[in-house]
XYZ file of C-alpha atoms in Angstrom:
360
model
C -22.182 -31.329 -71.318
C -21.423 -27.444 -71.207
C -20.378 -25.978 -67.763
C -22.549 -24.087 -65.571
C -21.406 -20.908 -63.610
C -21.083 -21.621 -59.944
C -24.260 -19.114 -58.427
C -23.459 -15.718 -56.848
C -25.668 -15.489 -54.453
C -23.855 -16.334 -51.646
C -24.237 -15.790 -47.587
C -21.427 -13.710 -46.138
C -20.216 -14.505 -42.679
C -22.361 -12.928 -39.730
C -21.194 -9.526 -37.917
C -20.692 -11.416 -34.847
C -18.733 -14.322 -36.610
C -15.361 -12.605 -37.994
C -13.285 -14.209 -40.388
C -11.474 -17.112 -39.159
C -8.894 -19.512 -40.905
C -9.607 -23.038 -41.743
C -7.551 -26.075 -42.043
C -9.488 -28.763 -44.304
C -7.752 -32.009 -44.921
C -8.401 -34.719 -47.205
C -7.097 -37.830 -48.108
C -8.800 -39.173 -51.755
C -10.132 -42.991 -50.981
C -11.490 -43.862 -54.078
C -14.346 -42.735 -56.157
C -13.747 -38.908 -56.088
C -16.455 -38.237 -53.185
C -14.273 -37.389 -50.412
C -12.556 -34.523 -52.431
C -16.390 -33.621 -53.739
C -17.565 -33.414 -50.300
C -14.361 -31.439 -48.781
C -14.220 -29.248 -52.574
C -18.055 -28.326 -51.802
C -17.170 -27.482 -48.164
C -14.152 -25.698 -48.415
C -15.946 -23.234 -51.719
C -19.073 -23.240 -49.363
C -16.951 -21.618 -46.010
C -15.202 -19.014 -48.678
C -18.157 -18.017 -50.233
C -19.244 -17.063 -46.619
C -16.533 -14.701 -46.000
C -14.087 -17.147 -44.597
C -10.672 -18.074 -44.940
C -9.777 -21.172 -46.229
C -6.627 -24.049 -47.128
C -7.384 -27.246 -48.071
C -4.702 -29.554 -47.708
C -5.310 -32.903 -50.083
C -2.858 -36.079 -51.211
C -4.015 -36.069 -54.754
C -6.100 -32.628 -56.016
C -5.835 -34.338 -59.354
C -9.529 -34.721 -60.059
C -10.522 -30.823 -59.196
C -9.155 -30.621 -62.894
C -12.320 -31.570 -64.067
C -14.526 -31.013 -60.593
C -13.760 -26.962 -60.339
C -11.340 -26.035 -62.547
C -11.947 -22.000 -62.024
C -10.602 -22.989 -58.060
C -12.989 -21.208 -55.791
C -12.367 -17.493 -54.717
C -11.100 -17.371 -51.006
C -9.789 -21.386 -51.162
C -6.224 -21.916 -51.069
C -5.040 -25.333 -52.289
C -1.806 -27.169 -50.230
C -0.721 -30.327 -51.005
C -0.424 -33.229 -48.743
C 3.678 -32.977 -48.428
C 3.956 -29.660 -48.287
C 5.560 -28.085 -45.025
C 3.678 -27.137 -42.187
C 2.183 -24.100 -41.410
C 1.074 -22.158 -38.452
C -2.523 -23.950 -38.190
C -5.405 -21.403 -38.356
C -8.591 -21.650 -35.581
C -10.188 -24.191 -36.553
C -9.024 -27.725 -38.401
C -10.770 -29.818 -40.341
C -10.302 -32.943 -41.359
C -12.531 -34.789 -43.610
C -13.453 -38.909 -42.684
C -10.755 -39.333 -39.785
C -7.708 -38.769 -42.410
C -5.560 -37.610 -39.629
C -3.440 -34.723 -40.695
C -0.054 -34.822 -41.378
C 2.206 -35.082 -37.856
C 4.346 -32.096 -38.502
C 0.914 -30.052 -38.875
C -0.390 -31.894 -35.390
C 2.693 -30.927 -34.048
C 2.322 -26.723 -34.807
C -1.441 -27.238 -33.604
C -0.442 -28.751 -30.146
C 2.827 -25.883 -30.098
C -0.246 -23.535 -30.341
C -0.661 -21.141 -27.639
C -4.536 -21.359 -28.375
C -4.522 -24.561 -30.029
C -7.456 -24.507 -32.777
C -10.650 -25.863 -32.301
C -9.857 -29.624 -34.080
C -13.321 -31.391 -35.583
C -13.345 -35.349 -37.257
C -16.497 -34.220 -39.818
C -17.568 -37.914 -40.289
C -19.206 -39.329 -43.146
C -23.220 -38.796 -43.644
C -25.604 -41.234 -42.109
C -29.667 -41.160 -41.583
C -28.920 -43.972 -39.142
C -30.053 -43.577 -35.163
C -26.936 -43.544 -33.785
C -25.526 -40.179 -35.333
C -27.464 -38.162 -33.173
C -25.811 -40.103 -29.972
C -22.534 -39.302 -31.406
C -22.477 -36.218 -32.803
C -20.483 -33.245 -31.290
C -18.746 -36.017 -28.749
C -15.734 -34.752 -27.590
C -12.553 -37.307 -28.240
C -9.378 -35.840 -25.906
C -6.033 -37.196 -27.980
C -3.883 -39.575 -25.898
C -0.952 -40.156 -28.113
C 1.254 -39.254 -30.981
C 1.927 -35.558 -31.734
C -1.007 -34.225 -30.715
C -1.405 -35.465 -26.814
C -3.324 -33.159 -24.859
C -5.725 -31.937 -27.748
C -8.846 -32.048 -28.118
C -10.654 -33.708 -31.023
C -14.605 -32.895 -31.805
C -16.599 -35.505 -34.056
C -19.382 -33.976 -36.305
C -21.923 -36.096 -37.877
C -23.721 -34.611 -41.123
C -27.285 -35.870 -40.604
C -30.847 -35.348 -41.369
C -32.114 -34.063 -38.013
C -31.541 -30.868 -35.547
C -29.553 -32.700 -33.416
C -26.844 -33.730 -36.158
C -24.409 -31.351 -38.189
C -27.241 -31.131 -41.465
C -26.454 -31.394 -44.843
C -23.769 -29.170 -47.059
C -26.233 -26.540 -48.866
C -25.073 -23.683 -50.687
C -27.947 -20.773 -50.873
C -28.710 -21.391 -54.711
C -28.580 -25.214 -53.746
C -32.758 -25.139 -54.167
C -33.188 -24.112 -58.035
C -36.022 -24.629 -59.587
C -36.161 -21.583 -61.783
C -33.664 -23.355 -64.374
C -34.159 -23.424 -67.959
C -32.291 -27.003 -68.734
C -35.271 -28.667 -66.333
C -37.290 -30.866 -68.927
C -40.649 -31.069 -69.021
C -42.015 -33.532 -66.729
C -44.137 -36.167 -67.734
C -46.243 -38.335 -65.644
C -45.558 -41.188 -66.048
C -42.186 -40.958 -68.008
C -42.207 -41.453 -71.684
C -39.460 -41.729 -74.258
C -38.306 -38.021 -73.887
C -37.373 -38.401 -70.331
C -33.731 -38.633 -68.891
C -32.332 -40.300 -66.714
C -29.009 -39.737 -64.850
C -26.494 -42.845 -64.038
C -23.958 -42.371 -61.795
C -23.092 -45.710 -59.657
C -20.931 -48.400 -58.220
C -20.712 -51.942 -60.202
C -24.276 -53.007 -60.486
C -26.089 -55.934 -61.907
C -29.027 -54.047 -62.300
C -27.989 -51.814 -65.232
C -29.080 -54.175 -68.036
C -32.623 -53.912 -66.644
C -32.775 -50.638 -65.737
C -31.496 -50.046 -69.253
C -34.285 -52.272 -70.544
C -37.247 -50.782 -68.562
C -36.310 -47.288 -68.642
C -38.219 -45.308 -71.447
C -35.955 -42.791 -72.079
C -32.372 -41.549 -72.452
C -29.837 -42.680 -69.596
C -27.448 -40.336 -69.260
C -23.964 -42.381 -68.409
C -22.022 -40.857 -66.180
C -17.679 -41.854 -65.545
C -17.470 -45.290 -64.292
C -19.546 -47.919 -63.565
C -22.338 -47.171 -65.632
C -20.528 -46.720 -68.752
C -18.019 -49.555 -68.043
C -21.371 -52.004 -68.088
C -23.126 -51.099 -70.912
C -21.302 -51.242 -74.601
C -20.624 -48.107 -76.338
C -23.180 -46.848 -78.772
C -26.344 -48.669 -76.868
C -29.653 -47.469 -78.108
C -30.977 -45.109 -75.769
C -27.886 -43.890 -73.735
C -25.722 -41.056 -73.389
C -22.237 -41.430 -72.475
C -20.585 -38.102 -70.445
C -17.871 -36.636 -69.682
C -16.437 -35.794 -66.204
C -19.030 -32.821 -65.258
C -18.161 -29.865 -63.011
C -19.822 -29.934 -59.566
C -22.372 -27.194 -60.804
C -22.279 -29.059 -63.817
C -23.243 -32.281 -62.616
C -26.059 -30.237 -60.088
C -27.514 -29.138 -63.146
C -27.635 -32.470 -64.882
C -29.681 -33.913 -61.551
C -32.014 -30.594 -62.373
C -32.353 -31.710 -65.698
C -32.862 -34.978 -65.533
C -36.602 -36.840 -64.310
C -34.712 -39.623 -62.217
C -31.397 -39.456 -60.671
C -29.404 -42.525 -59.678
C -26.907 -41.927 -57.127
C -24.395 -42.975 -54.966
C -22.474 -42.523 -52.120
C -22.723 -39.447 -50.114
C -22.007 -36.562 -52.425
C -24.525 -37.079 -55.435
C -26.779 -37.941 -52.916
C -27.208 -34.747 -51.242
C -27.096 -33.334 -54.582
C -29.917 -35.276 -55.818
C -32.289 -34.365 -52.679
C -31.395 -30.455 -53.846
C -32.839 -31.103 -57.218
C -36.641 -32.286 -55.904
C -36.301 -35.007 -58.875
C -36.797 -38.916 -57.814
C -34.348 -40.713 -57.158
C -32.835 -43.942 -56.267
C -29.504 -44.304 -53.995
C -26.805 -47.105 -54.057
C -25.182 -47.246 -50.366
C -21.179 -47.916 -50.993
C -21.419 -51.568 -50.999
C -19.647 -53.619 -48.046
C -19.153 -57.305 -48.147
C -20.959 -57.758 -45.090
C -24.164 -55.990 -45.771
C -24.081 -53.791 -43.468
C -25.119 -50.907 -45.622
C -28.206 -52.462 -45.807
C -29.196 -50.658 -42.395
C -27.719 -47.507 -43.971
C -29.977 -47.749 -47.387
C -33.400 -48.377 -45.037
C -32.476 -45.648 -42.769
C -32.323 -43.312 -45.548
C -35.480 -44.784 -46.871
C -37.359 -44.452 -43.873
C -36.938 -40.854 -43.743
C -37.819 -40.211 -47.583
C -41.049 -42.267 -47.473
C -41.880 -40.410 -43.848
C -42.781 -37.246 -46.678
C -44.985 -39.359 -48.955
C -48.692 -37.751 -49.119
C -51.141 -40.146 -47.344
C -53.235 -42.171 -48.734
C -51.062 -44.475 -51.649
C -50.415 -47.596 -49.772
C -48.751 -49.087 -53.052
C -46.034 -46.266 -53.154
C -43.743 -47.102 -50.302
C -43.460 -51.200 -50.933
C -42.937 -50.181 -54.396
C -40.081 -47.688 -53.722
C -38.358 -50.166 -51.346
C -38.412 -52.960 -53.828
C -36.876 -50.646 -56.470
C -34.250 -49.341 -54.093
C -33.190 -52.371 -52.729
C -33.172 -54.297 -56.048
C -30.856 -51.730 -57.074
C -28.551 -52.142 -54.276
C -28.684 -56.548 -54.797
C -31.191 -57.159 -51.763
C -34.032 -58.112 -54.065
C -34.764 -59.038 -57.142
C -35.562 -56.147 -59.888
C -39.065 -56.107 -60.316
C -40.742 -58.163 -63.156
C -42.566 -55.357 -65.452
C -44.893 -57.972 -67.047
C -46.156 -58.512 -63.037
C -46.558 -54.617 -62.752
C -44.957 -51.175 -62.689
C -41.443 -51.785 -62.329
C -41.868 -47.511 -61.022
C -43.950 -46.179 -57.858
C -46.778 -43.322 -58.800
C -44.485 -40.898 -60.133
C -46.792 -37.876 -59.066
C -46.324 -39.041 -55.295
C -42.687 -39.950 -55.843
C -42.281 -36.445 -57.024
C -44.035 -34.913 -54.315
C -42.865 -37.128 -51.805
C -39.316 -35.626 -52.777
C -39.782 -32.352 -53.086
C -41.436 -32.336 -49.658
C -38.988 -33.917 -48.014
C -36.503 -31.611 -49.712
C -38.322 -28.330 -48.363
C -38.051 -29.894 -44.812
C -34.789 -30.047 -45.200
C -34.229 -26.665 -46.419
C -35.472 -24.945 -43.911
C -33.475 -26.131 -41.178
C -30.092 -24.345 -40.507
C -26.961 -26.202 -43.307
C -24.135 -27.615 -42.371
C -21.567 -24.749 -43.140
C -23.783 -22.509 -40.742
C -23.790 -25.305 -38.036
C -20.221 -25.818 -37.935
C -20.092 -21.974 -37.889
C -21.634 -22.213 -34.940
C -19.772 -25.142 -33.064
C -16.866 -23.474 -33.571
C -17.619 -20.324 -31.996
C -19.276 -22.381 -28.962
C -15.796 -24.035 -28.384
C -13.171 -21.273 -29.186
């Protein structure tokens, strides 16, 4: 898969919002997503005219992820010694930052403005939490003051990371679309160990497109029909989801992604052994099939059963009983409508622009 240039249009930081300094840190779980999430957030800020170090344990897979760096971005590693913090500090999924970086942030005569930017959920609750304050009892930094911000799907959450040329759809790798899919349709794989591959590789008419991991650890090399990649670049792997008719996604990162490219898709929720991502999965659900056109009252059971046979809750669906796929006209449009909903509410990078100048 060749590289794709990272976009130039980009949206500088307002008059009224100078420069400031930002402290992102990340600890990498598994998976690669928190350092996709915190890589995309940190470019994102830079490209906007502001200042940026990103402070990470292991920056071992930006090899592959953005191996130009990012313009503005300055990379730290987890170890290295403190600095003087800047205004505001980030940290990515409650990592807590190193203590001797706490302890220059509470030595701070203006200590920055400190924010917890949680993990994405279309769940209820996010609203109720988001922008809580949390003041810091113990350890280092006693007397601080801690901010939680929810990404989310409404106003009253911290919105989704989009870059200005996030919404493409003037891009010449997009295949023709075909409705329904035929054989020269693609499909992008990128998931967590799932029992479902054999039949989606079965009932799939097309190429599937294998990404690193799961997907190619389950099916043999050399299948019929699939594609094995290679570690993509982020604007790589954006362009892929562009290309491709049906995106399969997981986690938080490709997610987002996938709801930029206006393609279907289906999402696998980071599976927990007590289910509880179930409530995550129909959350997310909910608000997709909330866009679908009136009038198909086969479309949304048949989306549900697809996306939670993909994430073990049912079943895959029998294609000798029926479609195994919704309508893929009101799949597509149901996507790309809730996409343009989406985009025209204000982005994450611009609402944490403005938290942080409410609280300095």
């Amino acid at each position: 898969m060749a590289r794709v240039a990272q976009g130039s249009a980009r949206v500088t930081a307002a008059a009224d919002n100078p420069a400031v300094r930002w402290d992102l840190y990340c600890r990498v779980i598994d998976n690669h997503g928190d350092i996709g999430v915190c890589w995309r957030l940190a470019a994102d800020l830079a490209a906007r005219g502001e200042r940026v170090r990103l402070r990470v344990d292991d920056p071992s897979a930006l090899a592959w992820m953005a191996p130009d760096g990012a313009r503005g971005v300055e990379l730290r590693r987890w170890d290295d010694p403190p600095e003087d913090p800047g205004e505001v500090v980030v940290e990515l999924f409650g990592c807590d930052p190193p203590a001797g970086c706490v302890e220059r942030m509470a030595a701070t005569a203006r200590p920055p403005v400190w924010i917890n930017l949680e993990y994405l959920s279309a769940e209820q609750w996010v609203e109720r939490s988001h922008g809580l304050r949390s003041p810091v009892a113990a350890g280092p930094g006693r007397g601080l003051q801690k901010w939680f911000f929810f990404p989310g799907f409404t106003a009253h959450t911290g919105g989704l990371i989009r870059e200005t040329d996030a919404i493409d759809d003037d891009f010449a790798g997009v295949e023709r679309d075909e409705l329904p899919p035929g054989p020269e349709a693609a499909a992008s794989v990128f998931c967590y160990p799932n029992p479902a591959l054999p039949a989606l590789a079965r009932d799939w008419p097309g190429l599937l497109r294998l990404c690193p991991g799961a997907a190619q650890q389950a099916l043999p090399a050399g299948m019929p029909g699939t594609e094995r990649l290679p570690w993509l670049t982020q604007p790589g792997y954006d362009a892929l989801l562009r290309g491709s008719a049906l995106n399969l996604v997981r986690g938080e990162d490709s997610l987002v992604r996938a709801i930029w490219a206006g393609r279907p898709f289906v999402w696998q929720a980071y599976p927990q052994h007590d289910g509880v991502h179930r409530a995550k999965l129909d959350a997310l659900l909910d608000r997709l099939i909330a866009h679908a056109p009136p009038g198909d009252t086969d479309f949304a059971p048949r989306l549900r059963r697809l996306w939670h046979a993909w994430n073990g809750f049912a079943t895959w669906p029998d294609p000798t009983a029926g479609p195994v796929w919704p309508d893929w006209s009101v799949w597509r449009a149901t996507c790309r409508r809730w996409r343009a909903a989406l985009g025209a509410a204000p982005d994450l990078v611009r609402r944490l622009q403005v938290f942080v100048n409410e609280r300095r």
